[in-house]
Amino acid sequence: MDSRKKILVLINPISGTSNKDYLPETIRQKIDTSLFNLSIRFTQRPNHAYQLAKEAATNGYYGVIAVGGDGTVNETASALCGTETALGIVPNGSGNGLARHLGIPLDIAEALTIINSCNIKQYDYCTANQHPFFCTCGVGFDAQVSAKFARNGKRGPFSYVKSAVLEYLKYRPQSYKIITPDGVITEKAFIIACGNASQYGNNAYITPNADMQDGLIDVTVILPITPFDTAILGILLFSKHIDQDTNIISFRTPSLTIERVKSGIMHLDGETVMMPENIEIKCHHLGLNVFTPEKRHEKSTIFNTIETGFWDFVNSIRSELKV
């Protein structure tokens, strides 16, 4: 009788920008087959990863490994929420937001070796009108950019920046009501982003202090901004200091409801979906098992202090220019 733990590896053949034909052999070389009974499948259509992962969880698999971008990870993880089966991530997409947050190497061979350690931890996941997400969800400008990026067909950071610039030229902020257990916020907003993890991907930190084990959603509300503010915001976004921007409201909550004038798109981990006027967002505490690196590198306290001082200086200049 085979006593090895069963592992299913799901490869999205169209994620990222590179050919995936070499991956099965690399996976077989790097995964310890003395520990794991390995199965490898290529996904063939939208939602296929979800279906295969769901079957694996039902059949008692030890883990399901998603090889692809945030969309593939979302599909796979959605099927594993609330089960004993662990999610493994081998980042091979454009943004790789969840992998970056968890400190999973972007190198495929290095990411695969994490599975062999069997270091599994429990993490939060969130839902928006019962649709799971694991990094971020949002309404407003970022959802519009995600939609344009998807229609563009080309992947990669340059394509995303191009979509963002073109969308910014025509986007107008909308009015929202945000209802939380602690009160109500009514604002016209450029973006409302809800983070389980800290970033969109590509090290763009929209909720830089998010903790995937605290049972809370980090919310960043970006108020209407000028072109000058946009440039500063972009720098703060990539330097992990958007929470210091004077044009945002940020808070943490276990749940919230976003009310808007009409139905429209929102993004869940970068994938756009249609949602009604009211969107109910909840955090589900420690509901997902994930293969996780045993160690990760953090910036030093001194470096963080220098960065904070620099962005305080930038914000002071901006305040002077607005006077």
mmCIF file of C-alpha atoms in Angstrom:
data_model
loop_
_atom_site.group_PDB
_atom_site.id
_atom_site.type_symbol
_atom_site.label_atom_id
_atom_site.label_comp_id
_atom_site.label_asym_id
_atom_site.label_seq_id
_atom_site.Cartn_x
_atom_site.Cartn_y
_atom_site.Cartn_z
ATOM 1 C CA MET A 1 0.000 0.000 0.000
ATOM 2 C CA ASP A 2 1.318 3.447 -0.959
ATOM 3 C CA SER A 3 1.736 5.467 2.256
ATOM 4 C CA ARG A 4 2.959 8.625 0.512
ATOM 5 C CA LYS A 5 0.924 11.815 0.805
ATOM 6 C CA LYS A 6 -1.100 12.622 -2.309
ATOM 7 C CA ILE A 7 -0.268 15.920 -4.028
ATOM 8 C CA LEU A 8 -2.006 17.383 -7.078
ATOM 9 C CA VAL A 9 -0.148 19.993 -9.125
ATOM 10 C CA LEU A 10 -2.270 22.269 -11.326
ATOM 11 C CA ILE A 11 -0.491 24.192 -14.097
ATOM 12 C CA ASN A 12 -2.186 27.085 -15.874
ATOM 13 C CA PRO A 13 -0.678 26.966 -19.402
ATOM 14 C CA ILE A 14 -1.575 30.580 -20.219
ATOM 15 C CA SER A 15 -0.483 32.385 -17.040
ATOM 16 C CA GLY A 16 2.406 34.824 -17.211
ATOM 17 C CA THR A 17 4.407 35.181 -20.412
ATOM 18 C CA SER A 18 6.530 32.019 -20.696
ATOM 19 C CA ASN A 19 6.029 28.557 -22.164
ATOM 20 C CA LYS A 20 5.038 25.895 -19.592
ATOM 21 C CA ASP A 21 6.044 22.700 -21.415
ATOM 22 C CA TYR A 22 9.172 22.239 -19.286
ATOM 23 C CA LEU A 23 7.332 22.468 -15.968
ATOM 24 C CA PRO A 24 6.227 18.841 -15.417
ATOM 25 C CA GLU A 25 9.826 17.598 -15.593
ATOM 26 C CA THR A 26 11.027 20.388 -13.267
ATOM 27 C CA ILE A 27 8.266 19.535 -10.803
ATOM 28 C CA ARG A 28 9.159 15.840 -10.804
ATOM 29 C CA GLN A 29 12.807 16.701 -10.163
ATOM 30 C CA LYS A 30 12.150 19.091 -7.279
ATOM 31 C CA ILE A 31 9.244 17.462 -5.412
ATOM 32 C CA ASP A 32 10.352 14.672 -3.087
ATOM 33 C CA THR A 33 8.582 11.629 -4.551
ATOM 34 C CA SER A 34 9.615 9.507 -1.572
ATOM 35 C CA LEU A 35 7.233 11.674 0.487
ATOM 36 C CA PHE A 36 4.581 12.489 -2.086
ATOM 37 C CA ASN A 37 2.477 10.593 -4.596
ATOM 38 C CA LEU A 38 2.478 13.211 -7.332
ATOM 39 C CA SER A 39 -0.181 13.952 -9.976
ATOM 40 C CA ILE A 40 0.215 16.781 -12.519
ATOM 41 C CA ARG A 41 -2.617 18.335 -14.552
ATOM 42 C CA PHE A 42 -2.792 21.270 -16.966
ATOM 43 C CA THR A 43 -5.936 23.367 -16.598
ATOM 44 C CA GLN A 44 -7.979 23.631 -19.783
ATOM 45 C CA ARG A 45 -10.641 26.284 -19.182
ATOM 46 C CA PRO A 46 -11.862 28.893 -16.687
ATOM 47 C CA ASN A 47 -12.828 27.370 -13.326
ATOM 48 C CA HIS A 48 -11.056 24.101 -14.178
ATOM 49 C CA ALA A 49 -8.534 24.599 -11.366
ATOM 50 C CA TYR A 50 -11.415 25.008 -8.914
ATOM 51 C CA GLN A 51 -13.061 21.786 -10.080
ATOM 52 C CA LEU A 52 -9.879 19.722 -9.926
ATOM 53 C CA ALA A 53 -8.884 21.127 -6.533
ATOM 54 C CA LYS A 54 -12.355 20.460 -5.138
ATOM 55 C CA GLU A 55 -12.158 16.829 -6.246
ATOM 56 C CA ALA A 56 -8.725 16.486 -4.679
ATOM 57 C CA ALA A 57 -9.918 17.896 -1.342
ATOM 58 C CA THR A 58 -12.930 15.571 -1.371
ATOM 59 C CA ASN A 59 -10.597 12.627 -1.998
ATOM 60 C CA GLY A 60 -8.358 13.524 0.935
ATOM 61 C CA TYR A 61 -5.328 14.915 -0.880
ATOM 62 C CA TYR A 62 -2.617 16.340 1.363
ATOM 63 C CA GLY A 63 -2.086 19.333 -0.897
ATOM 64 C CA VAL A 64 -2.931 21.018 -4.179
ATOM 65 C CA ILE A 65 -0.200 23.124 -5.778
ATOM 66 C CA ALA A 66 -1.250 26.051 -7.996
ATOM 67 C CA VAL A 67 1.324 26.868 -10.686
ATOM 68 C CA GLY A 68 0.240 30.161 -12.213
ATOM 69 C CA GLY A 69 -0.752 33.698 -11.344
ATOM 70 C CA ASP A 70 -3.167 35.158 -8.806
ATOM 71 C CA GLY A 71 -6.194 34.022 -10.832
ATOM 72 C CA THR A 72 -5.039 30.390 -10.731
ATOM 73 C CA VAL A 73 -4.241 30.693 -7.031
ATOM 74 C CA ASN A 74 -7.690 32.174 -6.363
ATOM 75 C CA GLU A 75 -9.478 29.334 -8.182
ATOM 76 C CA THR A 76 -7.456 26.658 -6.418
ATOM 77 C CA ALA A 77 -7.615 28.223 -2.962
ATOM 78 C CA SER A 78 -11.373 28.816 -3.277
ATOM 79 C CA ALA A 79 -11.876 25.065 -3.498
ATOM 80 C CA LEU A 80 -9.698 24.386 -0.441
ATOM 81 C CA CYS A 81 -11.220 26.867 2.034
ATOM 82 C CA GLY A 82 -12.451 25.076 5.134
ATOM 83 C CA THR A 83 -10.782 21.771 4.196
ATOM 84 C CA GLU A 84 -7.707 19.971 5.538
ATOM 85 C CA THR A 85 -6.046 20.036 2.109
ATOM 86 C CA ALA A 86 -3.220 22.592 1.947
ATOM 87 C CA LEU A 87 -2.614 25.118 -0.818
ATOM 88 C CA GLY A 88 0.825 25.281 -2.387
ATOM 89 C CA ILE A 89 1.840 28.243 -4.545
ATOM 90 C CA VAL A 90 4.389 28.205 -7.353
ATOM 91 C CA PRO A 91 4.214 31.760 -8.719
ATOM 92 C CA ASN A 92 4.212 31.903 -12.504
ATOM 93 C CA GLY A 93 1.967 34.857 -13.302
ATOM 94 C CA SER A 94 2.163 38.594 -13.820
ATOM 95 C CA GLY A 95 1.597 39.950 -10.298
ATOM 96 C CA ASN A 96 2.018 37.012 -7.888
ATOM 97 C CA GLY A 97 0.596 39.044 -5.010
ATOM 98 C CA LEU A 98 -0.118 36.252 -2.532
ATOM 99 C CA ALA A 99 3.238 34.559 -3.134
ATOM 100 C CA ARG A 100 5.076 37.835 -2.569
ATOM 101 C CA HIS A 101 3.144 38.545 0.642
ATOM 102 C CA LEU A 102 3.930 35.098 2.051
ATOM 103 C CA GLY A 103 7.601 35.309 1.081
ATOM 104 C CA ILE A 104 7.390 32.471 -1.449
ATOM 105 C CA PRO A 105 10.289 32.731 -3.932
ATOM 106 C CA LEU A 106 9.432 33.725 -7.493
ATOM 107 C CA ASP A 107 11.970 31.179 -8.718
ATOM 108 C CA ILE A 108 9.977 28.070 -9.628
ATOM 109 C CA ALA A 109 12.549 25.549 -8.411
ATOM 110 C CA GLU A 110 12.923 27.321 -5.050
ATOM 111 C CA ALA A 111 9.148 27.601 -4.625
ATOM 112 C CA LEU A 112 8.760 23.863 -5.217
ATOM 113 C CA THR A 113 11.221 22.991 -2.454
ATOM 114 C CA ILE A 114 8.879 24.659 0.072
ATOM 115 C CA ILE A 115 6.424 21.805 -0.478
ATOM 116 C CA ASN A 116 9.021 19.260 0.646
ATOM 117 C CA SER A 117 9.353 20.922 4.066
ATOM 118 C CA CYS A 118 5.651 20.298 4.844
ATOM 119 C CA ASN A 119 5.577 23.584 6.751
ATOM 120 C CA ILE A 120 1.841 24.315 6.725
ATOM 121 C CA LYS A 121 0.210 27.283 8.446
ATOM 122 C CA GLN A 122 -3.371 28.507 8.709
ATOM 123 C CA TYR A 123 -4.303 31.838 7.120
ATOM 124 C CA ASP A 124 -7.378 34.019 6.793
ATOM 125 C CA TYR A 125 -9.352 34.321 3.612
ATOM 126 C CA CYS A 126 -12.085 36.790 2.726
ATOM 127 C CA THR A 127 -15.299 36.855 0.733
ATOM 128 C CA ALA A 128 -17.142 39.559 -1.197
ATOM 129 C CA ASN A 129 -20.795 38.546 -1.542
ATOM 130 C CA GLN A 130 -19.581 34.998 -0.833
ATOM 131 C CA HIS A 131 -16.940 35.088 -3.615
ATOM 132 C CA PRO A 132 -13.571 34.212 -2.012
ATOM 133 C CA PHE A 133 -10.457 36.350 -2.358
ATOM 134 C CA PHE A 134 -7.056 35.970 -0.764
ATOM 135 C CA CYS A 135 -5.012 39.091 -1.619
ATOM 136 C CA THR A 136 -7.232 42.085 -2.308
ATOM 137 C CA CYS A 137 -10.591 43.098 -3.673
ATOM 138 C CA GLY A 138 -11.622 46.556 -4.737
ATOM 139 C CA VAL A 139 -14.091 48.885 -6.383
ATOM 140 C CA GLY A 140 -13.358 52.043 -8.297
ATOM 141 C CA PHE A 141 -10.306 52.837 -10.370
ATOM 142 C CA ASP A 142 -8.384 49.620 -9.655
ATOM 143 C CA ALA A 143 -11.325 47.486 -10.789
ATOM 144 C CA GLN A 144 -11.554 49.468 -14.026
ATOM 145 C CA VAL A 145 -7.820 48.997 -14.625
ATOM 146 C CA SER A 146 -8.117 45.246 -13.977
ATOM 147 C CA ALA A 147 -10.902 45.042 -16.557
ATOM 148 C CA LYS A 148 -8.898 46.980 -19.139
ATOM 149 C CA PHE A 149 -5.794 44.890 -18.405
ATOM 150 C CA ALA A 150 -7.769 41.674 -18.974
ATOM 151 C CA ARG A 151 -9.158 42.949 -22.286
ATOM 152 C CA ASN A 152 -5.700 44.008 -23.422
ATOM 153 C CA GLY A 153 -4.558 40.399 -23.722
ATOM 154 C CA LYS A 154 -0.896 41.188 -22.986
ATOM 155 C CA ARG A 155 0.484 40.395 -19.533
ATOM 156 C CA GLY A 156 3.290 41.928 -17.494
ATOM 157 C CA PRO A 157 3.930 45.135 -15.496
ATOM 158 C CA PHE A 158 4.331 47.400 -18.557
ATOM 159 C CA SER A 159 0.946 46.388 -19.909
ATOM 160 C CA TYR A 160 -0.636 47.026 -16.499
ATOM 161 C CA VAL A 161 0.915 50.506 -16.208
ATOM 162 C CA LYS A 162 -0.279 51.337 -19.726
ATOM 163 C CA SER A 163 -3.825 50.260 -18.817
ATOM 164 C CA ALA A 164 -3.674 52.345 -15.620
ATOM 165 C CA VAL A 165 -2.566 55.506 -17.439
ATOM 166 C CA LEU A 166 -5.220 55.210 -20.141
ATOM 167 C CA GLU A 167 -7.952 54.538 -17.594
ATOM 168 C CA TYR A 168 -6.883 57.426 -15.346
ATOM 169 C CA LEU A 169 -7.420 59.921 -18.173
ATOM 170 C CA LYS A 170 -11.153 59.210 -18.237
ATOM 171 C CA TYR A 171 -12.011 57.867 -14.767
ATOM 172 C CA ARG A 172 -14.249 59.865 -12.409
ATOM 173 C CA PRO A 173 -14.525 59.064 -8.652
ATOM 174 C CA GLN A 174 -17.822 57.615 -7.404
ATOM 175 C CA SER A 175 -19.850 58.088 -4.214
ATOM 176 C CA TYR A 176 -19.894 55.277 -1.654
ATOM 177 C CA LYS A 177 -21.211 54.447 1.794
ATOM 178 C CA ILE A 178 -18.993 52.111 3.828
ATOM 179 C CA ILE A 179 -20.726 50.426 6.766
ATOM 180 C CA THR A 180 -18.636 48.694 9.453
ATOM 181 C CA PRO A 181 -19.349 47.420 12.982
ATOM 182 C CA ASP A 182 -17.746 50.677 14.215
ATOM 183 C CA GLY A 183 -19.735 53.150 12.129
ATOM 184 C CA VAL A 184 -20.450 54.577 8.677
ATOM 185 C CA ILE A 185 -18.191 56.434 6.236
ATOM 186 C CA THR A 186 -19.762 58.330 3.338
ATOM 187 C CA GLU A 187 -17.240 59.575 0.776
ATOM 188 C CA LYS A 188 -16.583 60.125 -2.884
ATOM 189 C CA ALA A 189 -13.639 57.804 -3.547
ATOM 190 C CA PHE A 190 -11.120 57.017 -6.240
ATOM 191 C CA ILE A 191 -10.502 53.501 -4.909
ATOM 192 C CA ILE A 192 -11.820 51.365 -2.072
ATOM 193 C CA ALA A 193 -9.379 48.488 -1.597
ATOM 194 C CA CYS A 194 -9.859 45.682 0.916
ATOM 195 C CA GLY A 195 -6.761 43.668 1.748
ATOM 196 C CA ASN A 196 -6.355 40.261 3.277
ATOM 197 C CA ALA A 197 -2.740 40.382 2.080
ATOM 198 C CA SER A 198 -0.641 43.501 1.687
ATOM 199 C CA GLN A 199 -0.381 43.981 -2.061
ATOM 200 C CA TYR A 200 -1.961 43.820 -5.496
ATOM 201 C CA GLY A 201 1.151 42.109 -6.875
ATOM 202 C CA ASN A 202 4.427 43.332 -8.370
ATOM 203 C CA ASN A 203 5.204 44.798 -4.910
ATOM 204 C CA ALA A 204 2.432 47.413 -5.137
ATOM 205 C CA TYR A 205 1.407 47.624 -1.453
ATOM 206 C CA ILE A 206 -2.185 48.885 -1.297
ATOM 207 C CA THR A 207 -2.701 47.648 2.310
ATOM 208 C CA PRO A 208 0.917 47.506 3.513
ATOM 209 C CA ASN A 209 0.211 46.454 7.109
ATOM 210 C CA ALA A 210 -2.206 43.619 6.335
ATOM 211 C CA ASP A 211 -1.760 40.468 8.400
ATOM 212 C CA MET A 212 -3.272 37.246 7.043
ATOM 213 C CA GLN A 213 -3.655 35.767 10.513
ATOM 214 C CA ASP A 214 -5.337 38.591 12.466
ATOM 215 C CA GLY A 215 -8.966 37.994 11.449
ATOM 216 C CA LEU A 216 -9.247 41.530 10.050
ATOM 217 C CA ILE A 217 -9.570 43.201 6.649
ATOM 218 C CA ASP A 218 -7.296 46.170 5.991
ATOM 219 C CA VAL A 219 -9.235 48.855 4.102
ATOM 220 C CA THR A 220 -7.639 51.668 2.096
ATOM 221 C CA VAL A 221 -9.976 54.392 0.818
ATOM 222 C CA ILE A 222 -8.262 56.716 -1.650
ATOM 223 C CA LEU A 223 -10.088 60.022 -1.918
ATOM 224 C CA PRO A 224 -10.275 61.996 -5.209
ATOM 225 C CA ILE A 225 -6.758 63.008 -6.270
ATOM 226 C CA THR A 226 -5.015 65.410 -8.622
ATOM 227 C CA PRO A 227 -2.408 64.349 -11.229
ATOM 228 C CA PHE A 228 0.332 65.523 -8.836
ATOM 229 C CA ASP A 229 -1.166 63.402 -6.048
ATOM 230 C CA THR A 230 -1.250 60.437 -8.419
ATOM 231 C CA ALA A 231 2.501 60.597 -8.980
ATOM 232 C CA ILE A 232 3.195 60.734 -5.227
ATOM 233 C CA LEU A 233 0.636 57.986 -4.602
ATOM 234 C CA GLY A 234 2.381 55.724 -7.090
ATOM 235 C CA ILE A 235 5.717 56.146 -5.315
ATOM 236 C CA LEU A 236 4.131 55.522 -1.911
ATOM 237 C CA LEU A 237 2.349 52.447 -3.274
ATOM 238 C CA PHE A 238 5.590 50.775 -4.317
ATOM 239 C CA SER A 239 7.562 51.904 -1.272
ATOM 240 C CA LYS A 240 5.083 50.346 1.183
ATOM 241 C CA HIS A 241 4.060 53.727 2.632
ATOM 242 C CA ILE A 242 0.644 54.426 1.126
ATOM 243 C CA ASP A 243 -0.772 54.474 4.666
ATOM 244 C CA GLN A 244 1.119 57.755 5.184
ATOM 245 C CA ASP A 245 -0.608 59.481 2.265
ATOM 246 C CA THR A 246 -2.790 62.411 3.306
ATOM 247 C CA ASN A 247 -5.411 61.514 0.671
ATOM 248 C CA ILE A 248 -6.413 58.177 2.172
ATOM 249 C CA ILE A 249 -8.568 56.797 4.957
ATOM 250 C CA SER A 250 -7.369 53.470 6.339
ATOM 251 C CA PHE A 251 -8.793 51.163 8.987
ATOM 252 C CA ARG A 252 -9.176 47.509 9.975
ATOM 253 C CA THR A 253 -12.429 45.630 10.428
ATOM 254 C CA PRO A 254 -13.677 42.024 10.483
ATOM 255 C CA SER A 255 -16.431 42.939 8.001
ATOM 256 C CA LEU A 256 -17.861 45.800 5.983
ATOM 257 C CA THR A 257 -20.554 46.601 3.458
ATOM 258 C CA ILE A 258 -19.916 48.875 0.494
ATOM 259 C CA GLU A 259 -23.016 50.611 -0.871
ATOM 260 C CA ARG A 260 -22.883 52.424 -4.217
ATOM 261 C CA VAL A 261 -25.353 54.056 -6.581
ATOM 262 C CA LYS A 262 -25.533 51.199 -9.081
ATOM 263 C CA SER A 263 -24.176 47.747 -9.811
ATOM 264 C CA GLY A 264 -20.858 47.391 -11.596
ATOM 265 C CA ILE A 265 -17.539 45.615 -11.662
ATOM 266 C CA MET A 266 -15.153 44.953 -8.830
ATOM 267 C CA HIS A 267 -11.957 42.941 -8.804
ATOM 268 C CA LEU A 268 -11.147 39.904 -6.704
ATOM 269 C CA ASP A 269 -7.403 39.188 -6.723
ATOM 270 C CA GLY A 270 -7.174 41.126 -9.977
ATOM 271 C CA GLU A 271 -10.004 39.273 -11.757
ATOM 272 C CA THR A 272 -13.086 41.370 -12.479
ATOM 273 C CA VAL A 273 -16.634 40.277 -11.636
ATOM 274 C CA MET A 274 -20.010 42.014 -11.774
ATOM 275 C CA MET A 275 -21.458 42.873 -8.384
ATOM 276 C CA PRO A 276 -24.735 44.518 -7.269
ATOM 277 C CA GLU A 277 -25.032 47.914 -5.577
ATOM 278 C CA ASN A 278 -24.319 46.428 -2.128
ATOM 279 C CA ILE A 279 -21.184 44.343 -1.500
ATOM 280 C CA GLU A 280 -20.792 42.494 1.789
ATOM 281 C CA ILE A 281 -17.156 41.706 2.627
ATOM 282 C CA LYS A 282 -16.124 39.356 5.438
ATOM 283 C CA CYS A 283 -12.918 37.889 6.847
ATOM 284 C CA HIS A 284 -12.896 34.155 7.615
ATOM 285 C CA HIS A 285 -10.305 33.613 10.304
ATOM 286 C CA LEU A 286 -7.650 30.925 9.695
ATOM 287 C CA GLY A 287 -9.803 29.081 7.174
ATOM 288 C CA LEU A 288 -7.083 28.086 4.699
ATOM 289 C CA ASN A 289 -4.018 25.848 5.070
ATOM 290 C CA VAL A 290 -0.976 26.975 3.065
ATOM 291 C CA PHE A 291 2.513 25.583 2.444
ATOM 292 C CA THR A 292 4.682 28.422 3.743
ATOM 293 C CA PRO A 293 8.431 29.176 3.842
ATOM 294 C CA GLU A 294 10.003 28.542 7.229
ATOM 295 C CA LYS A 295 11.906 31.848 7.088
ATOM 296 C CA ARG A 296 11.445 35.185 5.361
ATOM 297 C CA HIS A 297 13.595 38.306 5.237
ATOM 298 C CA GLU A 298 12.290 41.582 6.705
ATOM 299 C CA LYS A 299 13.637 45.115 6.332
ATOM 300 C CA SER A 300 15.682 46.384 9.271
ATOM 301 C CA THR A 301 14.195 48.830 11.753
ATOM 302 C CA ILE A 302 16.790 51.456 10.786
ATOM 303 C CA PHE A 303 15.862 51.187 7.104
ATOM 304 C CA ASN A 304 12.179 51.531 7.934
ATOM 305 C CA THR A 305 12.897 54.643 10.029
ATOM 306 C CA ILE A 306 14.807 56.285 7.167
ATOM 307 C CA GLU A 307 11.991 55.506 4.728
ATOM 308 C CA THR A 308 9.364 56.914 7.086
ATOM 309 C CA GLY A 309 11.291 60.151 7.508
ATOM 310 C CA PHE A 310 11.695 60.531 3.765
ATOM 311 C CA TRP A 311 7.959 60.159 3.093
ATOM 312 C CA ASP A 312 7.094 62.553 5.902
ATOM 313 C CA PHE A 313 9.295 65.055 4.049
ATOM 314 C CA VAL A 314 7.532 64.344 0.721
ATOM 315 C CA ASN A 315 4.102 64.852 2.286
ATOM 316 C CA SER A 316 5.206 68.133 3.860
ATOM 317 C CA ILE A 317 6.295 69.437 0.432
ATOM 318 C CA ARG A 318 2.978 68.435 -1.062
ATOM 319 C CA SER A 319 1.093 70.254 1.701
ATOM 320 C CA GLU A 320 3.094 73.409 1.022
ATOM 321 C CA LEU A 321 2.324 73.225 -2.712
ATOM 322 C CA LYS A 322 -1.401 73.013 -1.988
ATOM 323 C CA VAL A 323 -1.450 76.147 0.147
#
